[in-house]
Structures are given as structure tokens and as C-alpha cells.
Amino acid sequence: MKKLVIFDLDGTLLNTVTDLAYSTNYALEQVGFPVHPVNKYNTFVGNGINKLFERALPENARTEENIQKIRSYFVPYYNEHNMDATAPYPGITELLNTLQEKGLLLAVASNKYQAATETLVHHYFAGISFAAVLGQREGISVKPDPSIVYDILKKQM
């Protein structure tokens, strides 16, 4: 049985924080909420985009309704702008190539929504063959819940 290496995407393979910040700020502006400097987003990211929106909203506005409003503006904007400033971290492409050449299976488990996860992985790592690329999907809890990892492992059995 081959060994499998599972990577996170945002903050591990790709530096995505600037595009996430710009897209969230765009959505916040559309709904009339204050925006934040890009470096503030380092403390907002992690645990999926709904958690990002919750953290970016003013404390007294952190409702499910506002999170969904932000999401409705964020997703189409981010889909158009998710490669404006995003880039692999130095050495990552070489690392993935080396692991693949050594015969290891590679996978991505991300809290980023599925469509964006696939788009970014296929764009930035087109020469890499991934055994699985899974992002956040409806009905699947976000990491640190292990469900996404279990889904990847099931694909390998």
C-alpha cells in the first residue's frame, strides 16, 4: 500500500490571505459593514469561510443572516479574483513534485469551499497528480473535524 500525504491548502500550500481579505472586504462593503486591513485577516482565517465572515463582522452583527449576506457577495467575487495575489509558498511546487516522484500519493483537505479548492489546486499545481482534492462541502463539518480526512482515506481503499 502506498503512503498518502494530505496537505491543507490555505496557509500551507498557497498563500491566499490577500485574495481572501480583498474578497471579504468587498462583501462587507456591499452590505454596509466596515472593512479591515489585509494583515488583520491573518487572525480571521481558519475554520472555513463562514467563520471568516463571522470574525470579520462587527461583534453586534455576527448573525447567521449577515454571514449568509456576506457569503452571497463573497463567493462570486472570490471566484473571479481568487488568483489575483494568491501564490504557492516558495519551494512547495518542488516539494510536491519530489514527493510524487518518490511514489507517494498526495491529497488536499481544505476548509475552502469545494469549487474554489479544485480551481486553485488545478491551476497552481497542474503538473501534480492528486489522489483526492476535497474542500468544504455541504453537510461535512470543517476541520479540525476529521471527516474530510476520513473521506480522503475512503477514496484510497
PDB file of C-alpha atoms in Angstrom:
ATOM      1  CA  MET A   1       0.000   0.000   0.000  1.00  0.00           C
ATOM      2  CA  LYS A   2       1.322   3.434  -0.959  1.00  0.00           C
ATOM      3  CA  LYS A   3       1.847   6.135   1.603  1.00  0.00           C
ATOM      4  CA  LEU A   4      -0.501   9.096   1.469  1.00  0.00           C
ATOM      5  CA  VAL A   5       0.399  12.685   2.359  1.00  0.00           C
ATOM      6  CA  ILE A   6      -2.539  15.029   2.972  1.00  0.00           C
ATOM      7  CA  PHE A   7      -1.995  18.785   2.814  1.00  0.00           C
ATOM      8  CA  ASP A   8      -4.111  21.721   3.848  1.00  0.00           C
ATOM      9  CA  LEU A   9      -4.419  24.396   1.135  1.00  0.00           C
ATOM     10  CA  ASP A  10      -4.694  27.907   2.576  1.00  0.00           C
ATOM     11  CA  GLY A  11      -1.624  28.866   4.555  1.00  0.00           C
ATOM     12  CA  THR A  12       0.128  25.571   3.768  1.00  0.00           C
ATOM     13  CA  LEU A  13       0.396  25.116   0.007  1.00  0.00           C
ATOM     14  CA  LEU A  14      -0.896  28.532  -1.063  1.00  0.00           C
ATOM     15  CA  ASN A  15      -0.689  31.998   0.400  1.00  0.00           C
ATOM     16  CA  THR A  16      -4.305  33.048  -0.170  1.00  0.00           C
ATOM     17  CA  VAL A  17      -4.831  35.589   2.600  1.00  0.00           C
ATOM     18  CA  THR A  18      -4.667  38.714   0.410  1.00  0.00           C
ATOM     19  CA  ASP A  19      -7.330  37.486  -2.015  1.00  0.00           C
ATOM     20  CA  LEU A  20      -9.480  36.308   0.901  1.00  0.00           C
ATOM     21  CA  ALA A  21      -9.091  39.724   2.544  1.00  0.00           C
ATOM     22  CA  TYR A  22      -9.939  41.703  -0.588  1.00  0.00           C
ATOM     23  CA  SER A  23     -12.930  39.488  -1.327  1.00  0.00           C
ATOM     24  CA  THR A  24     -14.243  39.679   2.232  1.00  0.00           C
ATOM     25  CA  ASN A  25     -13.752  43.442   2.310  1.00  0.00           C
ATOM     26  CA  TYR A  26     -15.668  43.718  -0.968  1.00  0.00           C
ATOM     27  CA  ALA A  27     -18.556  41.700   0.506  1.00  0.00           C
ATOM     28  CA  LEU A  28     -18.505  43.686   3.759  1.00  0.00           C
ATOM     29  CA  GLU A  29     -18.695  46.949   1.791  1.00  0.00           C
ATOM     30  CA  GLN A  30     -21.643  45.685  -0.261  1.00  0.00           C
ATOM     31  CA  VAL A  31     -23.613  45.061   2.931  1.00  0.00           C
ATOM     32  CA  GLY A  32     -22.505  48.285   4.642  1.00  0.00           C
ATOM     33  CA  PHE A  33     -20.062  46.922   7.215  1.00  0.00           C
ATOM     34  CA  PRO A  34     -16.575  48.273   7.943  1.00  0.00           C
ATOM     35  CA  VAL A  35     -13.581  46.673   6.229  1.00  0.00           C
ATOM     36  CA  HIS A  36     -10.236  45.592   7.687  1.00  0.00           C
ATOM     37  CA  PRO A  37      -6.576  45.914   6.697  1.00  0.00           C
ATOM     38  CA  VAL A  38      -5.222  42.833   4.922  1.00  0.00           C
ATOM     39  CA  ASN A  39      -2.881  41.908   7.799  1.00  0.00           C
ATOM     40  CA  LYS A  40      -5.866  41.647  10.168  1.00  0.00           C
ATOM     41  CA  TYR A  41      -7.128  38.724   8.108  1.00  0.00           C
ATOM     42  CA  ASN A  42      -4.266  36.564   9.367  1.00  0.00           C
ATOM     43  CA  THR A  43      -6.278  36.319  12.593  1.00  0.00           C
ATOM     44  CA  PHE A  44      -9.622  35.810  10.810  1.00  0.00           C
ATOM     45  CA  VAL A  45      -8.809  32.853   8.547  1.00  0.00           C
ATOM     46  CA  GLY A  46      -9.115  29.204   9.502  1.00  0.00           C
ATOM     47  CA  ASN A  47     -12.190  27.022  10.061  1.00  0.00           C
ATOM     48  CA  GLY A  48     -13.927  27.864   6.761  1.00  0.00           C
ATOM     49  CA  ILE A  49     -15.343  30.984   5.158  1.00  0.00           C
ATOM     50  CA  ASN A  50     -18.429  31.277   7.340  1.00  0.00           C
ATOM     51  CA  LYS A  51     -16.111  31.534  10.355  1.00  0.00           C
ATOM     52  CA  LEU A  52     -14.032  34.092   8.422  1.00  0.00           C
ATOM     53  CA  PHE A  53     -17.158  36.190   7.838  1.00  0.00           C
ATOM     54  CA  GLU A  54     -18.204  35.865  11.471  1.00  0.00           C
ATOM     55  CA  ARG A  55     -14.793  37.103  12.616  1.00  0.00           C
ATOM     56  CA  ALA A  56     -14.806  39.975  10.092  1.00  0.00           C
ATOM     57  CA  LEU A  57     -18.253  41.215  11.101  1.00  0.00           C
ATOM     58  CA  PRO A  58     -18.669  43.651  13.993  1.00  0.00           C
ATOM     59  CA  GLU A  59     -19.427  41.757  17.222  1.00  0.00           C
ATOM     60  CA  ASN A  60     -23.009  43.002  17.377  1.00  0.00           C
ATOM     61  CA  ALA A  61     -23.676  41.890  13.765  1.00  0.00           C
ATOM     62  CA  ARG A  62     -22.488  38.276  13.907  1.00  0.00           C
ATOM     63  CA  THR A  63     -25.752  36.650  12.899  1.00  0.00           C
ATOM     64  CA  GLU A  64     -26.363  33.773  10.515  1.00  0.00           C
ATOM     65  CA  GLU A  65     -28.337  36.163   8.311  1.00  0.00           C
ATOM     66  CA  ASN A  66     -25.389  38.573   7.990  1.00  0.00           C
ATOM     67  CA  ILE A  67     -22.949  35.718   7.406  1.00  0.00           C
ATOM     68  CA  GLN A  68     -25.128  34.495   4.526  1.00  0.00           C
ATOM     69  CA  LYS A  69     -25.412  38.022   3.098  1.00  0.00           C
ATOM     70  CA  ILE A  70     -21.621  38.372   3.155  1.00  0.00           C
ATOM     71  CA  ARG A  71     -21.276  34.925   1.577  1.00  0.00           C
ATOM     72  CA  SER A  72     -23.662  35.851  -1.256  1.00  0.00           C
ATOM     73  CA  TYR A  73     -21.328  38.697  -2.307  1.00  0.00           C
ATOM     74  CA  PHE A  74     -18.060  36.980  -1.418  1.00  0.00           C
ATOM     75  CA  VAL A  75     -18.391  33.754  -3.446  1.00  0.00           C
ATOM     76  CA  PRO A  76     -18.951  35.267  -6.914  1.00  0.00           C
ATOM     77  CA  TYR A  77     -16.311  37.950  -6.280  1.00  0.00           C
ATOM     78  CA  TYR A  78     -13.777  35.459  -4.937  1.00  0.00           C
ATOM     79  CA  ASN A  79     -14.436  33.099  -7.844  1.00  0.00           C
ATOM     80  CA  GLU A  80     -13.318  35.927 -10.176  1.00  0.00           C
ATOM     81  CA  HIS A  81     -10.436  37.198  -8.022  1.00  0.00           C
ATOM     82  CA  ASN A  82      -9.011  34.171  -6.203  1.00  0.00           C
ATOM     83  CA  MET A  83      -5.789  34.249  -8.231  1.00  0.00           C
ATOM     84  CA  ASP A  84      -5.074  37.984  -8.136  1.00  0.00           C
ATOM     85  CA  ALA A  85      -2.480  37.766  -5.355  1.00  0.00           C
ATOM     86  CA  THR A  86      -2.531  34.072  -4.412  1.00  0.00           C
ATOM     87  CA  ALA A  87       0.659  32.095  -4.972  1.00  0.00           C
ATOM     88  CA  PRO A  88       2.303  28.891  -3.782  1.00  0.00           C
ATOM     89  CA  TYR A  89       4.740  29.329  -0.940  1.00  0.00           C
ATOM     90  CA  PRO A  90       8.388  29.124  -2.035  1.00  0.00           C
ATOM     91  CA  GLY A  91       9.514  25.542  -2.570  1.00  0.00           C
ATOM     92  CA  ILE A  92       6.034  23.993  -2.378  1.00  0.00           C
ATOM     93  CA  THR A  93       5.777  23.002  -6.038  1.00  0.00           C
ATOM     94  CA  GLU A  94       9.216  21.406  -5.869  1.00  0.00           C
ATOM     95  CA  LEU A  95       8.251  19.568  -2.677  1.00  0.00           C
ATOM     96  CA  LEU A  96       5.080  18.178  -4.245  1.00  0.00           C
ATOM     97  CA  ASN A  97       6.984  17.094  -7.352  1.00  0.00           C
ATOM     98  CA  THR A  98       9.623  15.355  -5.228  1.00  0.00           C
ATOM     99  CA  LEU A  99       7.022  13.513  -3.149  1.00  0.00           C
ATOM    100  CA  GLN A 100       5.183  12.437  -6.294  1.00  0.00           C
ATOM    101  CA  GLU A 101       8.450  11.254  -7.900  1.00  0.00           C
ATOM    102  CA  LYS A 102       9.116   9.149  -4.780  1.00  0.00           C
ATOM    103  CA  GLY A 103       5.785   7.407  -5.333  1.00  0.00           C
ATOM    104  CA  LEU A 104       3.782   8.950  -2.509  1.00  0.00           C
ATOM    105  CA  LEU A 105       0.091   9.682  -3.009  1.00  0.00           C
ATOM    106  CA  LEU A 106      -0.852  13.322  -2.479  1.00  0.00           C
ATOM    107  CA  ALA A 107      -4.149  14.814  -1.378  1.00  0.00           C
ATOM    108  CA  VAL A 108      -5.596  18.149  -0.318  1.00  0.00           C
ATOM    109  CA  ALA A 109      -8.057  18.591   2.555  1.00  0.00           C
ATOM    110  CA  SER A 110      -9.231  22.193   2.785  1.00  0.00           C
ATOM    111  CA  ASN A 111     -11.837  24.227   4.627  1.00  0.00           C
ATOM    112  CA  LYS A 112     -12.157  26.358   1.478  1.00  0.00           C
ATOM    113  CA  TYR A 113     -15.359  25.569  -0.408  1.00  0.00           C
ATOM    114  CA  GLN A 114     -15.035  22.701  -2.885  1.00  0.00           C
ATOM    115  CA  ALA A 115     -15.220  24.627  -6.178  1.00  0.00           C
ATOM    116  CA  ALA A 116     -12.508  27.105  -5.180  1.00  0.00           C
ATOM    117  CA  THR A 117     -10.324  24.324  -3.745  1.00  0.00           C
ATOM    118  CA  GLU A 118     -10.424  22.437  -7.044  1.00  0.00           C
ATOM    119  CA  THR A 119      -9.854  25.569  -9.141  1.00  0.00           C
ATOM    120  CA  LEU A 120      -6.823  26.694  -7.169  1.00  0.00           C
ATOM    121  CA  VAL A 121      -5.205  23.259  -6.879  1.00  0.00           C
ATOM    122  CA  HIS A 122      -5.620  22.514 -10.593  1.00  0.00           C
ATOM    123  CA  HIS A 123      -4.327  25.962 -11.580  1.00  0.00           C
ATOM    124  CA  TYR A 124      -1.283  26.211  -9.328  1.00  0.00           C
ATOM    125  CA  PHE A 125      -0.328  22.529  -9.299  1.00  0.00           C
ATOM    126  CA  ALA A 126      -1.364  21.423 -12.792  1.00  0.00           C
ATOM    127  CA  GLY A 127       1.592  19.046 -13.115  1.00  0.00           C
ATOM    128  CA  ILE A 128       0.831  17.226  -9.876  1.00  0.00           C
ATOM    129  CA  SER A 129      -1.446  14.211  -9.734  1.00  0.00           C
ATOM    130  CA  PHE A 130      -3.550  14.340  -6.578  1.00  0.00           C
ATOM    131  CA  ALA A 131      -5.333  11.234  -5.316  1.00  0.00           C
ATOM    132  CA  ALA A 132      -8.023  13.490  -3.839  1.00  0.00           C
ATOM    133  CA  VAL A 133      -8.805  17.204  -3.647  1.00  0.00           C
ATOM    134  CA  LEU A 134     -11.530  17.875  -1.128  1.00  0.00           C
ATOM    135  CA  GLY A 135     -12.795  21.169   0.174  1.00  0.00           C
ATOM    136  CA  GLN A 136     -15.656  22.134   2.429  1.00  0.00           C
ATOM    137  CA  ARG A 137     -18.901  20.582   1.253  1.00  0.00           C
ATOM    138  CA  GLU A 138     -22.495  20.833   2.398  1.00  0.00           C
ATOM    139  CA  GLY A 139     -23.160  18.586   5.378  1.00  0.00           C
ATOM    140  CA  ILE A 140     -19.472  17.949   6.116  1.00  0.00           C
ATOM    141  CA  SER A 141     -18.023  19.593   9.213  1.00  0.00           C
ATOM    142  CA  VAL A 142     -14.958  21.787   8.742  1.00  0.00           C
ATOM    143  CA  LYS A 143     -11.559  20.891  10.137  1.00  0.00           C
ATOM    144  CA  PRO A 144     -10.418  20.233  12.767  1.00  0.00           C
ATOM    145  CA  ASP A 145     -13.276  17.722  12.483  1.00  0.00           C
ATOM    146  CA  PRO A 146     -11.621  14.690  10.827  1.00  0.00           C
ATOM    147  CA  SER A 147     -14.496  13.896   8.409  1.00  0.00           C
ATOM    148  CA  ILE A 148     -12.679  15.299   5.365  1.00  0.00           C
ATOM    149  CA  VAL A 149      -9.623  13.177   6.136  1.00  0.00           C
ATOM    150  CA  TYR A 150     -11.803  10.083   6.509  1.00  0.00           C
ATOM    151  CA  ASP A 151     -13.383  10.866   3.114  1.00  0.00           C
ATOM    152  CA  ILE A 152      -9.935  11.026   1.528  1.00  0.00           C
ATOM    153  CA  LEU A 153      -8.899   7.756   3.155  1.00  0.00           C
ATOM    154  CA  LYS A 154     -12.077   6.045   1.916  1.00  0.00           C
ATOM    155  CA  LYS A 155     -11.184   7.086  -1.655  1.00  0.00           C
ATOM    156  CA  GLN A 156      -7.856   5.268  -1.285  1.00  0.00           C
ATOM    157  CA  MET A 157      -9.317   1.948  -0.140  1.00  0.00           C
TER     158      MET A 157
END
